[in-house]
Structures are given as structure tokens and as C-alpha cells.
Amino acid sequence: MSHPQSFAVFGHPISHSLSPHIHQAFAQQFGMALDYRTIDVAPEAWVDAVRHFFQEEGGRGANVTLPHKHAAFALADERTQAATRAGTANVLTRLADGRLAAHNTDGAAMVRDLTERHDLDLRGHDALLLGAGGAARAVAWSLFEAGVQTLTIVNRSPEAADALADAMGEPARVHTRYWEDLGNIGSFDLIVNATSAGTLDQSLSLPFSLIASRATCYDLGYAKAAFSFLAWARAAGARYAHDGLGMLVEQAADAFELWHGKRPDTESVYQLLKAQSV
Ligand code: NDP
């Protein structure tokens, strides 16, 4: 059976994804009926599943999460600049001619959450980015473009941090340091945890000396995945400590607008999810 205008989120695992709830809440704002489902598929079956969805099931758009973001970028026929910079895609859209476009809205979503929801003016900040995976790469460019004064990238595997800094090509403002040196690289106004440690039930061992007075800490993870980093941030004296729930809602809004041409209200959905996660 074909489904006109189907939408989905692909991941593995995916059963706990909030994306279906978020997209249905957005659709309700416009009185739309939305066919949006979760598709759990292992990496080896991913390409076939995506082709089937878009070619046989009326697929119009898909959100993509771990572990498929690199594969989504590779599969697409065309890619936005943000996706190309990140090397990953979190949104796929079927174009009118049937080809697939890859987008990466993670970086813009994170910066919008910080600057608009949490009222932070990033200009002039010294920012520390922990991690250099797909999400970190997206976030690095967006933080830079939002005007941070310096961006220091530290990754457990230093090569990935160096590759990101090299790709950005801004040696006066973007630097890398070794993870082992976190205790003696000074303090930062903004510390972003873009590692997947929390999602993997691992905790980072971070020195309190990283936190400048009035610092903001931000974990891309949310709910349980962010507990450990945010607890460290508060114990170390951070002025603000935010999880990535707002980023999740913002990136969903970007996908919704790409697919439906309408901008949903994110704040009501964010507040609802936040209340449910307490
Ligand atoms: P990747 O797998 O691409 O990258 C993982 C990163 O985490 C790498 O830099 C890796 O370092 C680092 N890492 C993993 N474990 C540890 C550890 N124990 N100590 C130190 N570093 C570690 O993942 P993504 O970039 O796609 O995602 C990162 C996180 O961001 C995930 O938790 C994901 O859920 C979250 N996220 C949230 C979004 C939202 O909307 N809120 C959107 C996108 C992502 P190394 O290179 O050394 O392996």
C-alpha cells in the first residue's frame, strides 16, 4: 500500500525517540493529519530501508539519528552546506524529481536554543567544545558563525579535533588541545558537551577549573544522558546548565518547515516535554 506524504525517523535503536511526539505536536498546531513513524533498522539494512521508504512508501522526508547520520549524508544526491561541513545529515528530503537532499540542522538548532530560548549572546565568548563527532562538527561551525571569540576543540581522539579545526581554517580563533590537558588550559565562558559519553552511560572526568565565572554549560544530550555533565557543571559553579532538549525540538522544527513550509511554535512543545522529563 502506498502512503502519500509519509515521514519517519530512522535510527537503531529508535523506540525511545521523541521525534514522533514532536512532529505530531507540530502538526496539531496546523490541524494537519501526519503519517510519521519510527523505523528501526540496523546499519547493514539501512540503504535498502531508506530506498524502500522513499520509492515505495510515499516517503517525503525523514529524520535520521544514530547510527545512520554518515550513511544519510553519503546516500543523498545533493547536500546543503551545513551537511557538507558536518559530513553528516539529520534530515533527508525527497525533492520533486525524486532525488534525495541531505540537510544538517543540528548546529543551527543548538545555537537557536542557546541564543533565543536561553537568551545567551554568544559574541565575545571563549567556548570549549568537547567532542569532534558529527554533532560537534555541526555545532562548531554554528558557534563560530554566532560570533564566539575563540573556539577550543578537545576530543578524546585528537585527530578528529585537528581535522575539524583544519576544515574550519580559522587558526586565529579556532584551536585544538589534548584531552589530557583539560586541567591546564584555563577556563571558558561556554562549555559544550558534544560527546556521546552520557548516551553511552559513561561519565566524563572533567576539572572544575574549566568553568569561568558566569559560565554556561550545555549538553547536547538530554534527560538521563545529560545528568552527569550537568551535575558536574552545577557543582563546578556554572551559572547556567542546559541539556539538549531544546536543540532537539528546534531541529525538528527545521525539518517540519522544510517538509511542510510552515514554522511551528517550539516553545509550547519544549515546555511540555520538559515537564514530562522531570
Ligand atoms: P558521534 O558518534 O559522531 O561522536 C561521538 C563523540 O563522542 C566523539 O567525539 C567521541 O570521541 C566522543 N566520545 C564518546 N565516548 C566518549 C568518552 N567516554 N569520553 C570522551 N569522549 C567520548 O556522535 P554524534 O556527534 O552524532 O552525537 C554526540 C551526542 O550528541 C550524542 O549523545 C547525541 O545523542 C547528541 N545529539 C543530540 C542532538 C539533539 O538534538 N539534542 C542532536 C545530535 C546529537 P572519539 O572521536 O574519541 O571516539
mmCIF file of C-alpha atoms and ligand atoms in Angstrom:
data_model
loop_
_atom_site.group_PDB
_atom_site.id
_atom_site.type_symbol
_atom_site.label_atom_id
_atom_site.label_comp_id
_atom_site.label_asym_id
_atom_site.label_seq_id
_atom_site.Cartn_x
_atom_site.Cartn_y
_atom_site.Cartn_z
ATOM 1 C CA MET A 1 0.000 0.000 0.000
ATOM 2 C CA SER A 2 1.376 3.429 -0.803
ATOM 3 C CA HIS A 3 1.153 6.297 1.667
ATOM 4 C CA PRO A 4 1.052 9.763 0.154
ATOM 5 C CA GLN A 5 3.445 12.028 2.052
ATOM 6 C CA SER A 6 4.923 9.726 4.666
ATOM 7 C CA PHE A 7 7.505 10.873 7.193
ATOM 8 C CA ALA A 8 9.724 8.865 9.511
ATOM 9 C CA VAL A 9 12.681 8.856 11.840
ATOM 10 C CA PHE A 10 15.358 6.240 11.146
ATOM 11 C CA GLY A 11 17.610 5.038 13.941
ATOM 12 C CA HIS A 12 18.900 1.978 15.765
ATOM 13 C CA PRO A 13 17.637 1.828 18.462
ATOM 14 C CA ILE A 14 14.738 4.228 17.942
ATOM 15 C CA SER A 15 11.886 3.116 20.195
ATOM 16 C CA HIS A 16 12.503 5.891 22.763
ATOM 17 C CA SER A 17 12.708 8.670 20.161
ATOM 18 C CA LEU A 18 10.729 11.818 20.956
ATOM 19 C CA SER A 19 10.614 12.821 17.277
ATOM 20 C CA PRO A 20 7.178 11.266 16.527
ATOM 21 C CA HIS A 21 5.648 13.138 19.501
ATOM 22 C CA ILE A 22 7.295 16.406 18.496
ATOM 23 C CA HIS A 23 6.201 16.175 14.853
ATOM 24 C CA GLN A 24 2.651 15.212 15.809
ATOM 25 C CA ALA A 25 2.503 18.159 18.233
ATOM 26 C CA PHE A 26 3.671 20.496 15.468
ATOM 27 C CA ALA A 27 1.117 19.028 13.033
ATOM 28 C CA GLN A 28 -1.676 19.609 15.568
ATOM 29 C CA GLN A 29 -0.810 23.302 15.636
ATOM 30 C CA PHE A 30 -1.879 23.460 11.969
ATOM 31 C CA GLY A 31 -4.742 20.946 12.180
ATOM 32 C CA MET A 32 -2.789 18.546 9.943
ATOM 33 C CA ALA A 33 -3.036 14.761 9.952
ATOM 34 C CA LEU A 34 0.526 13.443 9.791
ATOM 35 C CA ASP A 35 1.826 9.996 8.861
ATOM 36 C CA TYR A 36 5.107 9.908 10.852
ATOM 37 C CA ARG A 37 6.593 6.655 12.074
ATOM 38 C CA THR A 38 9.762 5.225 13.617
ATOM 39 C CA ILE A 39 11.845 2.879 11.507
ATOM 40 C CA ASP A 40 14.373 0.799 13.430
ATOM 41 C CA VAL A 41 16.945 -0.559 11.044
ATOM 42 C CA ALA A 42 20.473 -1.871 11.535
ATOM 43 C CA PRO A 43 23.296 -0.225 9.557
ATOM 44 C CA GLU A 44 23.662 -3.109 7.088
ATOM 45 C CA ALA A 45 19.987 -2.855 6.064
ATOM 46 C CA TRP A 46 19.831 0.937 6.107
ATOM 47 C CA VAL A 47 20.269 1.794 2.424
ATOM 48 C CA ASP A 48 17.580 -0.677 1.318
ATOM 49 C CA ALA A 49 15.188 0.545 4.015
ATOM 50 C CA VAL A 50 15.626 4.181 3.040
ATOM 51 C CA ARG A 51 15.210 3.481 -0.678
ATOM 52 C CA HIS A 52 12.074 1.455 0.053
ATOM 53 C CA PHE A 53 10.646 4.229 2.207
ATOM 54 C CA PHE A 54 11.214 6.962 -0.346
ATOM 55 C CA GLN A 55 10.475 4.966 -3.514
ATOM 56 C CA GLU A 56 7.708 2.560 -2.426
ATOM 57 C CA GLU A 57 6.052 4.052 0.643
ATOM 58 C CA GLY A 58 5.485 7.642 -0.367
ATOM 59 C CA GLY A 59 8.337 8.864 1.812
ATOM 60 C CA ARG A 60 8.669 12.640 1.587
ATOM 61 C CA GLY A 61 11.050 13.299 4.451
ATOM 62 C CA ALA A 62 12.998 11.530 7.162
ATOM 63 C CA ASN A 63 14.799 12.443 10.315
ATOM 64 C CA VAL A 64 17.964 10.452 10.787
ATOM 65 C CA THR A 65 19.652 9.687 14.068
ATOM 66 C CA LEU A 66 22.412 7.428 15.391
ATOM 67 C CA PRO A 67 23.996 5.442 13.846
ATOM 68 C CA HIS A 68 22.863 6.475 10.354
ATOM 69 C CA LYS A 69 23.853 10.124 10.031
ATOM 70 C CA HIS A 70 27.014 9.462 7.998
ATOM 71 C CA ALA A 71 25.170 6.998 5.764
ATOM 72 C CA ALA A 72 22.385 9.530 5.165
ATOM 73 C CA PHE A 73 24.927 12.104 4.053
ATOM 74 C CA ALA A 74 26.634 9.593 1.743
ATOM 75 C CA LEU A 75 23.394 8.355 0.177
ATOM 76 C CA ALA A 76 21.967 11.759 -0.728
ATOM 77 C CA ASP A 77 22.074 13.191 -4.239
ATOM 78 C CA GLU A 78 22.596 16.736 -3.025
ATOM 79 C CA ARG A 79 23.745 18.255 0.249
ATOM 80 C CA THR A 80 23.401 21.598 1.960
ATOM 81 C CA GLN A 81 26.486 23.500 3.049
ATOM 82 C CA ALA A 82 25.726 22.706 6.697
ATOM 83 C CA ALA A 83 25.539 18.976 5.937
ATOM 84 C CA THR A 84 28.748 19.106 3.922
ATOM 85 C CA ARG A 85 30.579 20.897 6.721
ATOM 86 C CA ALA A 86 29.371 18.361 9.289
ATOM 87 C CA GLY A 87 29.859 15.360 6.990
ATOM 88 C CA THR A 88 26.572 14.032 8.346
ATOM 89 C CA ALA A 89 22.858 14.560 7.767
ATOM 90 C CA ASN A 90 19.998 14.559 10.256
ATOM 91 C CA VAL A 91 17.275 15.260 7.678
ATOM 92 C CA LEU A 92 16.579 13.746 4.268
ATOM 93 C CA THR A 93 14.050 15.285 1.910
ATOM 94 C CA ARG A 94 12.704 13.823 -1.313
ATOM 95 C CA LEU A 95 12.813 16.506 -3.995
ATOM 96 C CA ALA A 96 10.140 16.871 -6.694
ATOM 97 C CA ASP A 97 12.313 14.943 -9.171
ATOM 98 C CA GLY A 98 12.737 12.031 -6.729
ATOM 99 C CA ARG A 99 16.323 12.774 -5.755
ATOM 100 C CA LEU A 100 17.251 12.986 -2.069
ATOM 101 C CA ALA A 101 18.610 16.110 -0.392
ATOM 102 C CA ALA A 102 20.640 15.908 2.831
ATOM 103 C CA HIS A 103 20.431 18.635 5.462
ATOM 104 C CA ASN A 104 22.128 19.107 8.800
ATOM 105 C CA THR A 105 20.133 21.348 11.102
ATOM 106 C CA ASP A 106 21.827 20.355 14.382
ATOM 107 C CA GLY A 107 24.218 23.295 14.622
ATOM 108 C CA ALA A 108 21.655 25.969 13.800
ATOM 109 C CA ALA A 109 19.183 24.336 16.194
ATOM 110 C CA MET A 110 21.663 24.302 19.061
ATOM 111 C CA VAL A 111 22.627 27.942 18.570
ATOM 112 C CA ARG A 112 18.975 28.989 18.301
ATOM 113 C CA ASP A 113 18.205 27.142 21.537
ATOM 114 C CA LEU A 114 21.093 28.888 23.308
ATOM 115 C CA THR A 115 20.562 32.372 21.931
ATOM 116 C CA GLU A 116 16.767 32.579 21.676
ATOM 117 C CA ARG A 117 15.411 30.187 24.326
ATOM 118 C CA HIS A 118 18.182 30.707 26.859
ATOM 119 C CA ASP A 119 18.920 34.328 25.920
ATOM 120 C CA LEU A 120 22.672 33.956 25.565
ATOM 121 C CA ASP A 121 24.583 36.384 23.386
ATOM 122 C CA LEU A 122 27.496 34.284 22.167
ATOM 123 C CA ARG A 123 29.537 37.159 20.840
ATOM 124 C CA GLY A 124 32.836 37.523 22.626
ATOM 125 C CA HIS A 125 32.595 34.171 24.412
ATOM 126 C CA ASP A 126 35.542 31.831 24.807
ATOM 127 C CA ALA A 127 33.945 28.478 24.011
ATOM 128 C CA LEU A 128 35.149 24.950 24.708
ATOM 129 C CA LEU A 129 33.709 22.170 22.567
ATOM 130 C CA LEU A 130 34.111 18.644 23.909
ATOM 131 C CA GLY A 131 33.867 16.094 21.093
ATOM 132 C CA ALA A 132 34.504 16.116 17.357
ATOM 133 C CA GLY A 133 31.877 13.689 16.034
ATOM 134 C CA GLY A 134 29.074 14.552 13.633
ATOM 135 C CA ALA A 135 27.109 16.705 16.062
ATOM 136 C CA ALA A 136 30.223 18.530 17.275
ATOM 137 C CA ARG A 137 31.204 19.339 13.703
ATOM 138 C CA ALA A 138 27.790 20.837 13.039
ATOM 139 C CA VAL A 139 27.833 22.810 16.278
ATOM 140 C CA ALA A 140 31.404 24.109 15.797
ATOM 141 C CA TRP A 141 30.531 25.985 12.606
ATOM 142 C CA SER A 142 27.358 27.421 14.056
ATOM 143 C CA LEU A 143 29.047 28.630 17.250
ATOM 144 C CA PHE A 144 31.746 30.216 15.153
ATOM 145 C CA GLU A 145 29.231 31.970 12.932
ATOM 146 C CA ALA A 146 27.283 33.125 16.004
ATOM 147 C CA GLY A 147 30.353 35.103 16.972
ATOM 148 C CA VAL A 148 32.240 33.265 19.708
ATOM 149 C CA GLN A 149 35.588 34.941 20.207
ATOM 150 C CA THR A 150 37.534 31.695 20.407
ATOM 151 C CA LEU A 151 36.573 28.063 19.949
ATOM 152 C CA THR A 152 38.749 25.404 21.554
ATOM 153 C CA ILE A 153 38.002 21.877 20.375
ATOM 154 C CA VAL A 154 39.063 18.948 22.537
ATOM 155 C CA ASN A 155 38.354 15.372 21.543
ATOM 156 C CA ARG A 156 39.357 12.070 23.114
ATOM 157 C CA SER A 157 40.964 11.140 19.760
ATOM 158 C CA PRO A 158 42.948 14.277 18.877
ATOM 159 C CA GLU A 159 42.996 13.595 15.128
ATOM 160 C CA ALA A 160 39.278 14.280 14.785
ATOM 161 C CA ALA A 161 39.600 17.610 16.609
ATOM 162 C CA ASP A 162 42.534 18.600 14.413
ATOM 163 C CA ALA A 163 40.642 17.639 11.261
ATOM 164 C CA LEU A 164 37.682 19.779 12.317
ATOM 165 C CA ALA A 165 39.842 22.787 13.140
ATOM 166 C CA ASP A 166 41.748 22.391 9.859
ATOM 167 C CA ALA A 167 38.483 22.233 7.921
ATOM 168 C CA MET A 168 37.304 25.431 9.588
ATOM 169 C CA GLY A 169 40.515 27.191 8.587
ATOM 170 C CA GLU A 170 40.362 29.945 11.208
ATOM 171 C CA PRO A 171 43.604 29.482 13.174
ATOM 172 C CA ALA A 172 43.293 32.829 14.943
ATOM 173 C CA ARG A 173 40.002 31.848 16.595
ATOM 174 C CA VAL A 174 39.745 28.031 16.425
ATOM 175 C CA HIS A 175 42.244 25.889 18.315
ATOM 176 C CA THR A 176 42.583 22.297 19.486
ATOM 177 C CA ARG A 177 44.013 20.954 22.722
ATOM 178 C CA TYR A 178 44.589 17.450 24.088
ATOM 179 C CA TRP A 179 42.000 15.828 26.345
ATOM 180 C CA GLU A 180 44.781 15.016 28.855
ATOM 181 C CA ASP A 181 45.495 18.747 29.152
ATOM 182 C CA LEU A 182 41.967 19.804 30.148
ATOM 183 C CA GLY A 183 43.252 20.554 33.653
ATOM 184 C CA ASN A 184 45.648 23.255 32.466
ATOM 185 C CA ILE A 185 44.021 25.012 29.531
ATOM 186 C CA GLY A 186 42.294 27.692 31.573
ATOM 187 C CA SER A 187 38.608 28.497 31.887
ATOM 188 C CA PHE A 188 35.785 29.115 29.410
ATOM 189 C CA ASP A 189 32.544 31.106 29.257
ATOM 190 C CA LEU A 190 30.745 28.378 27.336
ATOM 191 C CA ILE A 191 31.395 24.642 27.613
ATOM 192 C CA VAL A 192 29.527 22.368 25.228
ATOM 193 C CA ASN A 193 29.462 18.631 25.727
ATOM 194 C CA ALA A 194 29.060 17.144 22.259
ATOM 195 C CA THR A 195 30.435 13.737 23.202
ATOM 196 C CA SER A 196 28.179 10.695 23.282
ATOM 197 C CA ALA A 197 29.562 9.637 26.688
ATOM 198 C CA GLY A 198 26.274 10.301 28.518
ATOM 199 C CA THR A 199 24.251 8.462 25.891
ATOM 200 C CA LEU A 200 26.616 5.510 26.349
ATOM 201 C CA ASP A 201 26.131 5.644 30.156
ATOM 202 C CA GLN A 202 29.705 6.835 30.634
ATOM 203 C CA SER A 203 30.678 9.892 32.628
ATOM 204 C CA LEU A 204 33.419 12.334 31.729
ATOM 205 C CA SER A 205 36.026 13.224 34.311
ATOM 206 C CA LEU A 206 36.355 16.996 33.922
ATOM 207 C CA PRO A 207 38.250 19.500 36.090
ATOM 208 C CA PHE A 208 36.319 22.309 37.809
ATOM 209 C CA SER A 209 38.970 24.740 36.542
ATOM 210 C CA LEU A 210 37.288 24.782 33.104
ATOM 211 C CA ILE A 211 34.403 26.875 34.406
ATOM 212 C CA ALA A 212 34.824 30.646 34.253
ATOM 213 C CA SER A 213 32.656 32.822 36.478
ATOM 214 C CA ARG A 214 29.195 33.178 34.878
ATOM 215 C CA ALA A 215 29.901 30.241 32.545
ATOM 216 C CA THR A 216 27.161 28.473 30.617
ATOM 217 C CA CYS A 217 27.371 24.703 30.171
ATOM 218 C CA TYR A 218 25.374 22.886 27.521
ATOM 219 C CA ASP A 219 24.997 19.148 26.943
ATOM 220 C CA LEU A 220 23.713 18.060 23.542
ATOM 221 C CA GLY A 221 22.215 15.026 25.245
ATOM 222 C CA TYR A 222 19.027 15.290 27.263
ATOM 223 C CA ALA A 223 17.252 13.545 30.124
ATOM 224 C CA LYS A 224 19.388 10.836 31.722
ATOM 225 C CA ALA A 225 22.176 11.216 29.150
ATOM 226 C CA ALA A 226 22.859 14.777 30.369
ATOM 227 C CA PHE A 227 22.651 14.185 34.136
ATOM 228 C CA SER A 228 26.326 13.570 34.776
ATOM 229 C CA PHE A 229 27.690 16.530 32.774
ATOM 230 C CA LEU A 230 25.088 18.951 34.133
ATOM 231 C CA ALA A 231 25.739 17.775 37.697
ATOM 232 C CA TRP A 232 29.447 18.459 37.160
ATOM 233 C CA ALA A 233 28.646 21.897 35.711
ATOM 234 C CA ARG A 234 26.493 22.892 38.689
ATOM 235 C CA ALA A 235 28.993 21.534 41.203
ATOM 236 C CA ALA A 236 31.749 23.490 39.466
ATOM 237 C CA GLY A 237 29.769 26.728 39.752
ATOM 238 C CA ALA A 238 28.383 27.202 36.240
ATOM 239 C CA ARG A 239 25.815 29.976 36.115
ATOM 240 C CA TYR A 240 23.617 28.086 33.652
ATOM 241 C CA ALA A 241 23.478 24.398 32.782
ATOM 242 C CA HIS A 242 21.197 23.330 29.929
ATOM 243 C CA ASP A 243 20.506 19.997 28.275
ATOM 244 C CA GLY A 244 19.868 19.432 24.561
ATOM 245 C CA LEU A 245 16.085 19.036 24.723
ATOM 246 C CA GLY A 246 15.585 22.487 23.233
ATOM 247 C CA MET A 247 18.015 21.644 20.438
ATOM 248 C CA LEU A 248 16.037 18.504 19.693
ATOM 249 C CA VAL A 249 12.801 20.465 19.386
ATOM 250 C CA GLU A 250 14.464 23.175 17.279
ATOM 251 C CA GLN A 251 15.993 20.724 14.808
ATOM 252 C CA ALA A 252 12.614 19.037 14.478
ATOM 253 C CA ALA A 253 11.038 22.435 13.722
ATOM 254 C CA ASP A 254 13.598 22.998 10.966
ATOM 255 C CA ALA A 255 12.721 19.635 9.398
ATOM 256 C CA PHE A 256 8.999 20.350 9.756
ATOM 257 C CA GLU A 257 9.399 23.681 7.972
ATOM 258 C CA LEU A 258 11.464 22.105 5.193
ATOM 259 C CA TRP A 259 8.790 19.491 4.573
ATOM 260 C CA HIS A 260 5.564 21.399 5.187
ATOM 261 C CA GLY A 261 6.523 25.021 4.554
ATOM 262 C CA LYS A 262 5.172 26.098 7.947
ATOM 263 C CA ARG A 263 7.113 27.185 11.022
ATOM 264 C CA PRO A 264 5.724 25.565 14.193
ATOM 265 C CA ASP A 265 5.796 27.101 17.655
ATOM 266 C CA THR A 266 8.578 25.290 19.508
ATOM 267 C CA GLU A 267 8.253 26.791 22.978
ATOM 268 C CA SER A 268 4.947 25.089 23.872
ATOM 269 C CA VAL A 269 6.294 21.715 22.742
ATOM 270 C CA TYR A 270 9.572 22.256 24.587
ATOM 271 C CA GLN A 271 7.758 23.156 27.821
ATOM 272 C CA LEU A 272 5.525 20.093 27.542
ATOM 273 C CA LEU A 273 8.442 17.712 27.012
ATOM 274 C CA LYS A 274 10.462 19.384 29.751
ATOM 275 C CA ALA A 275 7.625 18.972 32.232
ATOM 276 C CA GLN A 276 7.301 15.306 31.279
ATOM 277 C CA SER A 277 11.032 14.637 31.679
ATOM 278 C CA VAL A 278 11.253 15.968 35.251
HETATM 279 P P1 NDP B 1 29.411 10.542 17.168
HETATM 280 O O1 NDP B 1 29.389 9.072 17.416
HETATM 281 O O2 NDP B 1 29.579 11.059 15.787
HETATM 282 O O3 NDP B 1 30.597 11.195 18.053
HETATM 283 C C1 NDP B 1 30.783 10.811 19.383
HETATM 284 C C2 NDP B 1 31.785 11.741 20.046
HETATM 285 O O4 NDP B 1 31.818 11.435 21.450
HETATM 286 C C3 NDP B 1 33.210 11.581 19.534
HETATM 287 O O5 NDP B 1 33.844 12.843 19.557
HETATM 288 C C4 NDP B 1 33.820 10.632 20.588
HETATM 289 O O6 NDP B 1 35.218 10.747 20.699
HETATM 290 C C5 NDP B 1 33.167 11.163 21.840
HETATM 291 N N1 NDP B 1 33.124 10.198 22.953
HETATM 292 C C6 NDP B 1 32.357 9.089 23.060
HETATM 293 N N2 NDP B 1 32.550 8.494 24.259
HETATM 294 C C7 NDP B 1 33.444 9.277 24.933
HETATM 295 C C8 NDP B 1 34.036 9.191 26.225
HETATM 296 N N3 NDP B 1 33.757 8.181 27.068
HETATM 297 N N4 NDP B 1 34.906 10.154 26.584
HETATM 298 C C9 NDP B 1 35.203 11.175 25.744
HETATM 299 N N5 NDP B 1 34.678 11.299 24.502
HETATM 300 C C10 NDP B 1 33.797 10.362 24.111
HETATM 301 O O7 NDP B 1 28.060 11.091 17.837
HETATM 302 P P2 NDP B 1 27.277 12.436 17.475
HETATM 303 O O8 NDP B 1 28.285 13.509 17.278
HETATM 304 O O9 NDP B 1 26.301 12.196 16.405
HETATM 305 O O10 NDP B 1 26.422 12.687 18.819
HETATM 306 C C11 NDP B 1 27.058 13.134 20.010
HETATM 307 C C12 NDP B 1 25.995 13.344 21.080
HETATM 308 O O11 NDP B 1 25.139 14.423 20.729
HETATM 309 C C13 NDP B 1 25.073 12.132 21.295
HETATM 310 O O12 NDP B 1 24.896 11.948 22.676
HETATM 311 C C14 NDP B 1 23.783 12.529 20.641
HETATM 312 O O13 NDP B 1 22.660 11.920 21.257
HETATM 313 C C15 NDP B 1 23.776 14.050 20.892
HETATM 314 N N6 NDP B 1 22.979 14.776 19.916
HETATM 315 C C16 NDP B 1 21.888 15.495 20.353
HETATM 316 C C17 NDP B 1 21.106 16.189 19.464
HETATM 317 C C18 NDP B 1 19.921 16.968 19.944
HETATM 318 O O14 NDP B 1 19.077 17.354 19.124
HETATM 319 N N7 NDP B 1 19.828 17.273 21.222
HETATM 320 C C19 NDP B 1 21.395 16.172 18.007
HETATM 321 C C20 NDP B 1 22.574 15.422 17.657
HETATM 322 C C21 NDP B 1 23.316 14.742 18.587
HETATM 323 P P3 NDP B 1 36.217 9.844 19.783
HETATM 324 O O15 NDP B 1 36.321 10.551 18.462
HETATM 325 O O16 NDP B 1 37.474 9.827 20.539
HETATM 326 O O17 NDP B 1 35.576 8.483 19.667
#
